[in-house]
Amino acid sequence: MIRPDAPVLLEIKDLHARVEDKAILKGVNLTVRAGEIHAVMGRNGSGKSTLSKVLAGHPAYTVTAGAVSYRGQDLLALDPELRARIGVFLGFQYPVEIPGVSNLEFLRVATNARRAEQGGEELDTFAFEDLVRERLNVVQMDPAFLDRSVNEGFSGGEKKRNEILQMALLEPLVAILDETDSGLDIDALRIVAGGVNQLANADNATVLITHYQRLLDAITPDYVHVMAAGRILRTGGKELALELEERGYDWVDQELAAQAPVPLEVA
Amino acid sequence: MAASLTAPMALADWTQQWLKGLPVVDGRLAAVQQRGREALAELPVPSSRQEDWRFTDLGLLAGLDGTLASSPRDAGLPPGAPGVLRLVLDGRSDPLEGVALPAGLAPLSDSELSQALGHTLAATACEHHWPVELNHAAAQQVLALRVASRSSLSLELVSTQAAGLLPLRVLLVLEEKAELELCQFASARGAGLTSLVLEAHLGRGARLNHGMVALGRNDAALLAHLAIEQEPESSATLATVAAGWGLARFEPRIRQVDGSASTTLRGLQVVDHRQVADTHSHISFSGPEGELDQLHKAVAAGQGRSVFNGAVRVPREAQRTNAAQLSRTLLLSDRARIDTKPELEIVADDVKCAHGATVSCLQTDELFYLQSRGIAADQASALLKRAFCEEVLRDLPGAARQWCRFEHLLASA
Amino acid sequence: MSTAQAVGDLVSQPYKYGFVTDIETEKIAKGLSEDVVRLISSKKQEPAFLLEFRLRAYRQWLQMQEPDWATLGYPPIDYQDIIYYAAPKQQDKKASLDEVDPKLLETFDKLGIPLSEQKRLSNVAVDAVFDSVSIATTYKEKLAEHGVIFCSISEAVKEHPELIQRYLGTVVPINDNYFAALNSAVFSDGSFVFIPKGVECPMELSTYFRINSGDTGQFERTLIVAEEGASVSYLEGCTAPMFDTNQLHAAVVELVTLDDASIKYSTVQNWYAGDENGVGGIYNFVTKRGQCRGDRSKISWTQVETGSAITWKYPSCVLQGAESVGEFYSVALTNHRQQADTGTKMIHVGPRTRSTIVSKGISAGRSANSYRGLVQIGPKAVGAKNYSQCDSMLIGDQAAANTYPYIRSQQPQAAVEHEASTCRISEDQLFYLQSRGIGFEEAVSMMVSGFCRDVFNQLPMEFAAEADKLLALKLEGSVG
């Protein structure tokens, strides 16, 4: 929902970033207000995933220029865990498996870290179990997954549901979901999208990173951005996604080529 | 206690005997022979007090005639496939005499030989091993070949050991991107010892596919060192199958000099009666991104003894090494024994090193399953044994696969 | 700073138990001789059979060679430069804790092992050993009501000589190895536990060892016997002050289980490990062995090894009784220049014996962490089964993780299975936890403790938290 007077949650200005020696982001600009759902689309290698990693503070990426402010605060100056605690959430494209670490324990420690930041009280094991069981409904997940190690042996769909469960527990203000739809069958996609829709409200915002329309059939974006060569090339409403679906990405290349001096190499 | 103290003395006596019985130092290996004889005069024969020989008794050697064997040139093998060169190693004559080498294969010159011979033994830290020194002392011939860059060849090496000592020395230099399929057949027809030292240097991108089938008899011994140096992007596959020897010891020693190479080791040893088979493999990665895939299998029946020791060294410079070692033993008799010890030494944090070992008899539920389908018990157990061995046999290259029928294996065991 | 470096720094926290208690100590002169052995025995007013035992051991020791086969490197130990007996000056063992030197009570308070009646742990009986002597044992009376004997071994020698004579040295013979022989000659104190037939010990038993003197060797001796159908869970803890010299700790532990009995023996070892350059620390050369003599009996070793400059330790099980069970669960954390060579021996003698080995080694800094184990299946062990799992976690590229699992089998109707793997804390795993608001330290700590979970689950409830705390302590500190 677009409300011009809604507070700005996230403001990205001229963001440049590289991984190792390779420049990937080359001047990204994006403003996200409360209540909005943004979709960032683009081909593989256009820089979408890098954008999400940079926002979450992955150590392999170096910001070389630009700024990101989150509710007026310099986000880039914060360690990854602080970003999470103040309400920035990254849903991973490939959630990592962590053998031995109990999923339930992990969820509890993370939830309590977020609550402590908000001045809430720490939940003990019992109180937390009540909370987590309630939130499991958001993604229709089997409680048995709580007793397993974090993501270990989970199917692709189970991993993605576990991501949304974390989102439901941490209640972020800005959720960036990186290719949440990849590897999901149609039922899992419906459940995951349903979860995202349930969690979206007037105070928070969602940034969906995807290159297919099918996720956007289930979650309606307010804005669609097309990324190419490390920048946002075009911004429009949900109809832009449909246009992409119809015309493919070839026109992006043409548009890009027309735009000197940005080089054509795609990172 | 007393027996183990006197045994080395008795063994030492026979080494002196053997040394005396050798022909005078001569030929292109004269310097090597001299060195080996001096070393043997000093080196005590390995005994169970040394960790590397703890379970492997060399007693069988003491009773052998240590003079050079007059080995027959016919191994009773079916003729080779067209285009495949078969060389007979009899320990005495030059295996290349009267042989027209195909394009891409050339003998090493004397100066090349003096440079290259022993290099890989040193690089893999086994040049002073007792079985190697024994080979140094006794070897009369060396088969030293160079495989030219980018050529692809198949070669067969055949040896048949009669009574006495059969020393075999092989040196292979594979130039950049050279490919060699090497099938080796070693058999015994008399009480004796086959002593094999094979060195191979694999240049960048070279491929060696070595398959060895060694079928012995109760009064014969085989001591084999297979030393391989691998440059980056090279690939070495060594598959050895041994059965029927009173004593067989294999020491594959591999060094990836700069990492980034791939090594595949397959071993199958079958022991029965009072036979001993021992594999001591040693793989070191002296650079990053090396790969190892090792599978060692053993079948121990009768009063046989099977020993496996698998050392893998991953030093600090060998980041992103990916090594897997698996040892599986079938223990078929309550008088057979097995001793197995993987040895992993890792000083690099970004590596994948897994190893596993199992020892068991045939699974009763598997046997039962087969029997419940009408297969007789002995047939069922033969089927399962074959399946167990097959996992190694199928990795033998070309002709070696033909030489090593499963029936052979168990018959000679 | 790289992740690996940051993780490395994290596991390099100062030792918290490095203080020295200032207390008057009675020590004998340095050095070892037959006279010293006699002196120790007379100080402890021992019966003749024990003096004889010590002297036989001493003479054996003189003829033995210090082992050098383990992957350990250390300068030669001067056995004449060690004090073999040191005791805080107090007259005989006190009848009541009120009479114990408050400084000693304070020391144990500070170590988190309160002994006084008001503060002591409920449901855990503690024997506190300071240098060479046991200073107090709690809950003795309550245990006595159940027929359980829990006291220092010196006391047991006086009050239950027949039991000592029957069992001492029967599991670990005096000539078993160099350090066991040394221990048998000069052992000072330790704990004795006897659980009579059919008794399930009503509480956890625990011994806490504290080395205080800088030049004293510690040679404790522990003997635990569980008669038919009896069971007990026992835990030992260890700390020592920081000295820049090395102290020798050569303990012997013997366990015996008769038919249907079970002993669970847990160790949380946190001796001083030396500084980051490898100066100082304890040489921990320990012989621990249990004998499942009875059918269906069980011995389970759990160890959390975090301290000592050098550890040389293989808690073992001899599985004689039919269907007896041996277990070994181990976490070993090494850092800086620590060296640990640890593992177990499972000797399957009887039919249908079973054993399980789970070993988790964590190597950081320039340390070396070796698992060395033996699974031996004897000719009569029909139907025996072993499963072993050895995992290593490497932190930084200068630490060594070695694995030497020996398997020897002479019994076809037996199954042995061994698995091993190595892993590290990957940057992606750390980032994942961090991106959920979990701090760096806690993330590392969670992953290390997750890696060790299978072992921690085996610790008695009362101590599982202690072990977790200990690892967390080793992992605690500022980041970056």
Short mmCIF file of N, CA and C in Angstrom, two decimals, chain C residues 182-286:
data_model
loop_
_atom_site.label_atom_id
_atom_site.label_comp_id
_atom_site.label_asym_id
_atom_site.label_seq_id
_atom_site.Cartn_x
_atom_site.Cartn_y
_atom_site.Cartn_z
N LEU C 182 54.78 -45.26 37.72
CA LEU C 182 55.18 -44.13 38.56
C LEU C 182 54.07 -43.82 39.56
N ASN C 183 52.87 -43.77 39.07
CA ASN C 183 51.73 -43.49 39.95
C ASN C 183 51.63 -44.55 41.04
N SER C 184 51.75 -45.81 40.66
CA SER C 184 51.61 -46.88 41.65
C SER C 184 52.65 -46.75 42.75
N ALA C 185 53.80 -46.20 42.41
CA ALA C 185 54.86 -46.06 43.40
C ALA C 185 54.59 -44.88 44.34
N VAL C 186 54.06 -43.81 43.82
CA VAL C 186 54.04 -42.58 44.65
C VAL C 186 52.65 -41.98 44.82
N PHE C 187 51.59 -42.70 44.45
CA PHE C 187 50.28 -42.05 44.48
C PHE C 187 50.00 -41.49 45.87
N SER C 188 49.39 -40.32 45.87
CA SER C 188 49.20 -39.61 47.12
C SER C 188 47.78 -39.81 47.62
N ASP C 189 46.81 -39.27 46.86
CA ASP C 189 45.45 -39.48 47.30
C ASP C 189 44.54 -39.58 46.10
N GLY C 190 43.28 -39.63 46.37
CA GLY C 190 42.33 -39.83 45.30
C GLY C 190 41.07 -40.34 45.95
N SER C 191 40.15 -40.82 45.15
CA SER C 191 38.88 -41.22 45.73
C SER C 191 38.67 -42.72 45.62
N PHE C 192 37.91 -43.21 46.56
CA PHE C 192 37.52 -44.61 46.53
C PHE C 192 36.00 -44.68 46.61
N VAL C 193 35.43 -45.45 45.73
CA VAL C 193 33.97 -45.60 45.74
C VAL C 193 33.65 -47.08 45.70
N PHE C 194 32.76 -47.48 46.56
CA PHE C 194 32.33 -48.87 46.56
C PHE C 194 30.81 -48.89 46.65
N ILE C 195 30.19 -49.46 45.66
CA ILE C 195 28.72 -49.54 45.67
C ILE C 195 28.37 -51.02 45.85
N PRO C 196 27.77 -51.36 46.96
CA PRO C 196 27.51 -52.78 47.20
C PRO C 196 26.39 -53.31 46.31
N LYS C 197 26.34 -54.60 46.30
CA LYS C 197 25.37 -55.35 45.50
C LYS C 197 23.97 -54.74 45.52
N GLY C 198 23.42 -54.53 44.35
CA GLY C 198 22.01 -54.12 44.25
C GLY C 198 21.72 -52.66 44.58
N VAL C 199 22.74 -51.88 44.90
CA VAL C 199 22.47 -50.50 45.31
C VAL C 199 22.65 -49.54 44.14
N GLU C 200 21.65 -48.71 43.98
CA GLU C 200 21.78 -47.64 43.01
C GLU C 200 22.20 -46.42 43.80
N CYS C 201 23.37 -45.89 43.56
CA CYS C 201 23.89 -44.79 44.38
C CYS C 201 22.89 -43.63 44.36
N PRO C 202 22.47 -43.16 45.54
CA PRO C 202 21.37 -42.20 45.59
C PRO C 202 21.74 -40.79 45.10
N MET C 203 23.00 -40.51 44.96
CA MET C 203 23.35 -39.17 44.46
C MET C 203 24.59 -39.24 43.57
N GLU C 204 24.83 -38.18 42.84
CA GLU C 204 26.03 -38.07 42.02
C GLU C 204 27.25 -37.98 42.94
N LEU C 205 28.32 -38.64 42.59
CA LEU C 205 29.56 -38.50 43.35
C LEU C 205 30.53 -37.70 42.50
N SER C 206 31.36 -36.93 43.20
CA SER C 206 32.25 -36.07 42.45
C SER C 206 33.55 -35.84 43.22
N THR C 207 34.65 -35.84 42.49
CA THR C 207 35.92 -35.49 43.12
C THR C 207 36.45 -34.26 42.41
N TYR C 208 36.94 -33.34 43.20
CA TYR C 208 37.48 -32.13 42.60
C TYR C 208 38.96 -32.03 42.91
N PHE C 209 39.79 -32.04 41.91
CA PHE C 209 41.24 -32.01 42.11
C PHE C 209 41.78 -30.61 41.89
N ARG C 210 42.59 -30.17 42.83
CA ARG C 210 43.21 -28.86 42.72
C ARG C 210 44.70 -29.01 42.95
N ILE C 211 45.49 -28.66 41.94
CA ILE C 211 46.94 -28.59 42.16
C ILE C 211 47.23 -27.17 42.60
N ASN C 212 47.92 -26.99 43.69
CA ASN C 212 48.22 -25.64 44.16
C ASN C 212 49.71 -25.34 44.11
N SER C 213 50.53 -26.29 44.53
CA SER C 213 51.97 -26.04 44.58
C SER C 213 52.57 -26.03 43.18
N GLY C 214 53.61 -25.23 43.02
CA GLY C 214 54.21 -25.08 41.70
C GLY C 214 55.14 -26.20 41.31
N ASP C 215 55.69 -26.89 42.28
CA ASP C 215 56.72 -27.87 41.93
C ASP C 215 56.32 -29.28 42.36
N THR C 216 55.01 -29.44 42.57
CA THR C 216 54.54 -30.73 43.04
C THR C 216 53.96 -31.51 41.87
N GLY C 217 54.19 -32.78 41.90
CA GLY C 217 53.50 -33.61 40.93
C GLY C 217 52.22 -34.09 41.55
N GLN C 218 51.22 -34.31 40.75
CA GLN C 218 49.99 -34.87 41.32
C GLN C 218 49.78 -36.26 40.78
N PHE C 219 49.62 -37.19 41.73
CA PHE C 219 49.53 -38.59 41.35
C PHE C 219 48.34 -39.22 42.05
N GLU C 220 47.15 -38.80 41.63
CA GLU C 220 46.04 -39.38 42.38
C GLU C 220 45.65 -40.73 41.82
N ARG C 221 44.94 -41.42 42.66
CA ARG C 221 44.58 -42.79 42.36
C ARG C 221 43.11 -42.94 42.68
N THR C 222 42.36 -43.38 41.73
CA THR C 222 40.93 -43.52 41.98
C THR C 222 40.53 -44.96 41.68
N LEU C 223 39.70 -45.47 42.54
CA LEU C 223 39.24 -46.85 42.38
C LEU C 223 37.74 -46.87 42.63
N ILE C 224 37.00 -47.37 41.67
CA ILE C 224 35.54 -47.45 41.83
C ILE C 224 35.11 -48.89 41.55
N VAL C 225 34.38 -49.43 42.50
CA VAL C 225 33.91 -50.81 42.34
C VAL C 225 32.39 -50.82 42.44
N ALA C 226 31.73 -51.37 41.46
CA ALA C 226 30.27 -51.53 41.55
C ALA C 226 29.98 -53.02 41.53
N GLU C 227 29.43 -53.50 42.65
CA GLU C 227 29.11 -54.92 42.75
C GLU C 227 27.88 -55.27 41.91
N GLU C 228 27.47 -56.51 41.98
CA GLU C 228 26.36 -57.00 41.14
C GLU C 228 25.15 -56.05 41.21
N GLY C 229 24.71 -55.63 40.09
CA GLY C 229 23.47 -54.83 40.03
C GLY C 229 23.59 -53.41 40.56
N ALA C 230 24.77 -53.00 40.96
CA ALA C 230 24.93 -51.65 41.51
C ALA C 230 25.15 -50.64 40.38
N SER C 231 24.87 -49.37 40.68
CA SER C 231 25.17 -48.36 39.68
C SER C 231 25.55 -47.04 40.32
N VAL C 232 26.38 -46.28 39.62
CA VAL C 232 26.85 -45.01 40.15
C VAL C 232 27.25 -44.10 39.01
N SER C 233 27.08 -42.81 39.24
CA SER C 233 27.57 -41.81 38.30
C SER C 233 28.56 -40.93 39.05
N TYR C 234 29.72 -40.76 38.45
CA TYR C 234 30.83 -40.12 39.15
C TYR C 234 31.44 -39.06 38.24
N LEU C 235 31.80 -37.93 38.82
CA LEU C 235 32.40 -36.88 38.01
C LEU C 235 33.66 -36.33 38.65
N GLU C 236 34.68 -36.09 37.86
CA GLU C 236 35.86 -35.42 38.41
C GLU C 236 36.08 -34.11 37.68
N GLY C 237 36.56 -33.14 38.46
CA GLY C 237 36.88 -31.83 37.89
C GLY C 237 38.29 -31.47 38.31
N CYS C 238 38.98 -30.68 37.51
CA CYS C 238 40.37 -30.39 37.83
C CYS C 238 40.74 -28.96 37.42
N THR C 239 41.47 -28.26 38.30
CA THR C 239 42.06 -26.98 37.93
C THR C 239 43.42 -26.85 38.61
N ALA C 240 44.19 -25.89 38.16
CA ALA C 240 45.51 -25.64 38.74
C ALA C 240 45.87 -24.18 38.52
N PRO C 241 46.71 -23.60 39.39
CA PRO C 241 47.14 -22.21 39.18
C PRO C 241 48.04 -22.09 37.96
N MET C 242 48.26 -20.83 37.54
CA MET C 242 49.16 -20.60 36.43
C MET C 242 50.57 -20.48 36.94
N PHE C 243 51.44 -21.36 36.51
CA PHE C 243 52.86 -21.25 36.79
C PHE C 243 53.58 -21.28 35.45
N ASP C 244 54.79 -20.73 35.43
CA ASP C 244 55.48 -20.79 34.14
C ASP C 244 56.32 -22.05 34.02
N THR C 245 56.20 -22.93 35.01
CA THR C 245 56.85 -24.23 34.88
C THR C 245 55.75 -25.25 34.57
N ASN C 246 56.17 -26.45 34.24
CA ASN C 246 55.18 -27.49 33.97
C ASN C 246 55.04 -28.40 35.18
N GLN C 247 53.80 -28.78 35.46
CA GLN C 247 53.62 -29.74 36.54
C GLN C 247 53.14 -31.07 35.94
N LEU C 248 53.60 -32.12 36.56
CA LEU C 248 53.25 -33.45 36.07
C LEU C 248 52.04 -33.98 36.82
N HIS C 249 51.09 -34.44 36.07
CA HIS C 249 49.91 -35.07 36.66
C HIS C 249 49.80 -36.45 36.05
N ALA C 250 50.03 -37.46 36.87
CA ALA C 250 50.01 -38.82 36.35
C ALA C 250 49.07 -39.66 37.20
N ALA C 251 47.80 -39.59 36.87
CA ALA C 251 46.80 -40.28 37.67
C ALA C 251 46.53 -41.68 37.12
N VAL C 252 45.97 -42.51 37.97
CA VAL C 252 45.47 -43.81 37.53
C VAL C 252 44.05 -43.95 38.05
N VAL C 253 43.17 -44.34 37.17
CA VAL C 253 41.78 -44.59 37.57
C VAL C 253 41.43 -46.02 37.18
N GLU C 254 40.90 -46.74 38.13
CA GLU C 254 40.49 -48.12 37.86
C GLU C 254 39.00 -48.28 38.18
N LEU C 255 38.29 -48.87 37.26
CA LEU C 255 36.87 -49.12 37.48
C LEU C 255 36.59 -50.62 37.33
N VAL C 256 35.73 -51.13 38.18
CA VAL C 256 35.36 -52.53 38.08
C VAL C 256 33.84 -52.64 38.16
N THR C 257 33.24 -53.33 37.21
CA THR C 257 31.80 -53.61 37.33
C THR C 257 31.58 -55.12 37.30
N LEU C 258 30.77 -55.58 38.24
CA LEU C 258 30.39 -56.99 38.26
C LEU C 258 29.06 -57.14 37.51
N ASP C 259 28.47 -58.32 37.57
CA ASP C 259 27.25 -58.58 36.78
C ASP C 259 26.23 -57.45 36.90
N ASP C 260 25.71 -57.00 35.78
CA ASP C 260 24.60 -56.03 35.74
C ASP C 260 24.91 -54.68 36.40
N ALA C 261 26.15 -54.44 36.72
CA ALA C 261 26.49 -53.17 37.36
C ALA C 261 26.82 -52.13 36.30
N SER C 262 26.74 -50.86 36.68
CA SER C 262 27.15 -49.86 35.72
C SER C 262 27.84 -48.67 36.41
N ILE C 263 28.86 -48.17 35.74
CA ILE C 263 29.57 -46.98 36.23
C ILE C 263 29.60 -45.97 35.09
N LYS C 264 29.20 -44.78 35.42
CA LYS C 264 29.30 -43.69 34.46
C LYS C 264 30.34 -42.74 35.02
N TYR C 265 31.42 -42.54 34.30
CA TYR C 265 32.53 -41.74 34.81
C TYR C 265 32.70 -40.52 33.90
N SER C 266 32.52 -39.35 34.47
CA SER C 266 32.62 -38.14 33.65
C SER C 266 33.77 -37.28 34.16
N THR C 267 34.45 -36.65 33.23
CA THR C 267 35.58 -35.80 33.59
C THR C 267 35.39 -34.44 32.95
N VAL C 268 35.56 -33.39 33.72
CA VAL C 268 35.68 -32.07 33.13
C VAL C 268 37.07 -31.58 33.51
N GLN C 269 37.97 -31.64 32.56
CA GLN C 269 39.38 -31.36 32.85
C GLN C 269 39.73 -29.97 32.39
N ASN C 270 40.13 -29.14 33.33
CA ASN C 270 40.49 -27.77 32.99
C ASN C 270 41.78 -27.38 33.73
N TRP C 271 42.77 -28.23 33.68
CA TRP C 271 44.08 -27.89 34.23
C TRP C 271 44.61 -26.67 33.47
N TYR C 272 45.52 -25.95 34.09
CA TYR C 272 46.13 -24.82 33.40
C TYR C 272 46.88 -25.32 32.17
N ALA C 273 46.65 -24.63 31.05
CA ALA C 273 47.15 -25.12 29.76
C ALA C 273 48.45 -24.48 29.31
N GLY C 274 48.99 -23.57 30.12
CA GLY C 274 50.16 -22.84 29.65
C GLY C 274 49.71 -21.58 28.95
N ASP C 275 50.64 -20.70 28.65
CA ASP C 275 50.24 -19.46 27.99
C ASP C 275 50.26 -19.63 26.47
N GLU C 276 50.05 -18.51 25.75
CA GLU C 276 49.91 -18.67 24.30
C GLU C 276 51.21 -19.12 23.62
N ASN C 277 52.33 -18.97 24.34
CA ASN C 277 53.59 -19.44 23.76
C ASN C 277 53.97 -20.84 24.23
N GLY C 278 53.06 -21.44 24.96
CA GLY C 278 53.33 -22.81 25.41
C GLY C 278 54.20 -22.87 26.65
N VAL C 279 54.29 -21.76 27.38
CA VAL C 279 55.08 -21.79 28.61
C VAL C 279 54.17 -22.19 29.77
N GLY C 280 54.63 -23.14 30.53
CA GLY C 280 53.86 -23.58 31.70
C GLY C 280 52.74 -24.53 31.31
N GLY C 281 51.97 -24.90 32.33
CA GLY C 281 50.85 -25.82 32.09
C GLY C 281 51.14 -27.22 32.61
N ILE C 282 50.06 -27.98 32.68
CA ILE C 282 50.15 -29.32 33.26
C ILE C 282 50.46 -30.35 32.18
N TYR C 283 51.31 -31.30 32.52
CA TYR C 283 51.47 -32.49 31.69
C TYR C 283 50.51 -33.53 32.26
N ASN C 284 49.51 -33.85 31.49
CA ASN C 284 48.44 -34.71 32.00
C ASN C 284 48.59 -36.10 31.38
N PHE C 285 49.31 -36.98 32.09
CA PHE C 285 49.58 -38.33 31.57
C PHE C 285 48.82 -39.34 32.43
N VAL C 286 47.66 -39.70 31.94
CA VAL C 286 46.72 -40.38 32.81
C VAL C 286 46.37 -41.76 32.25
#
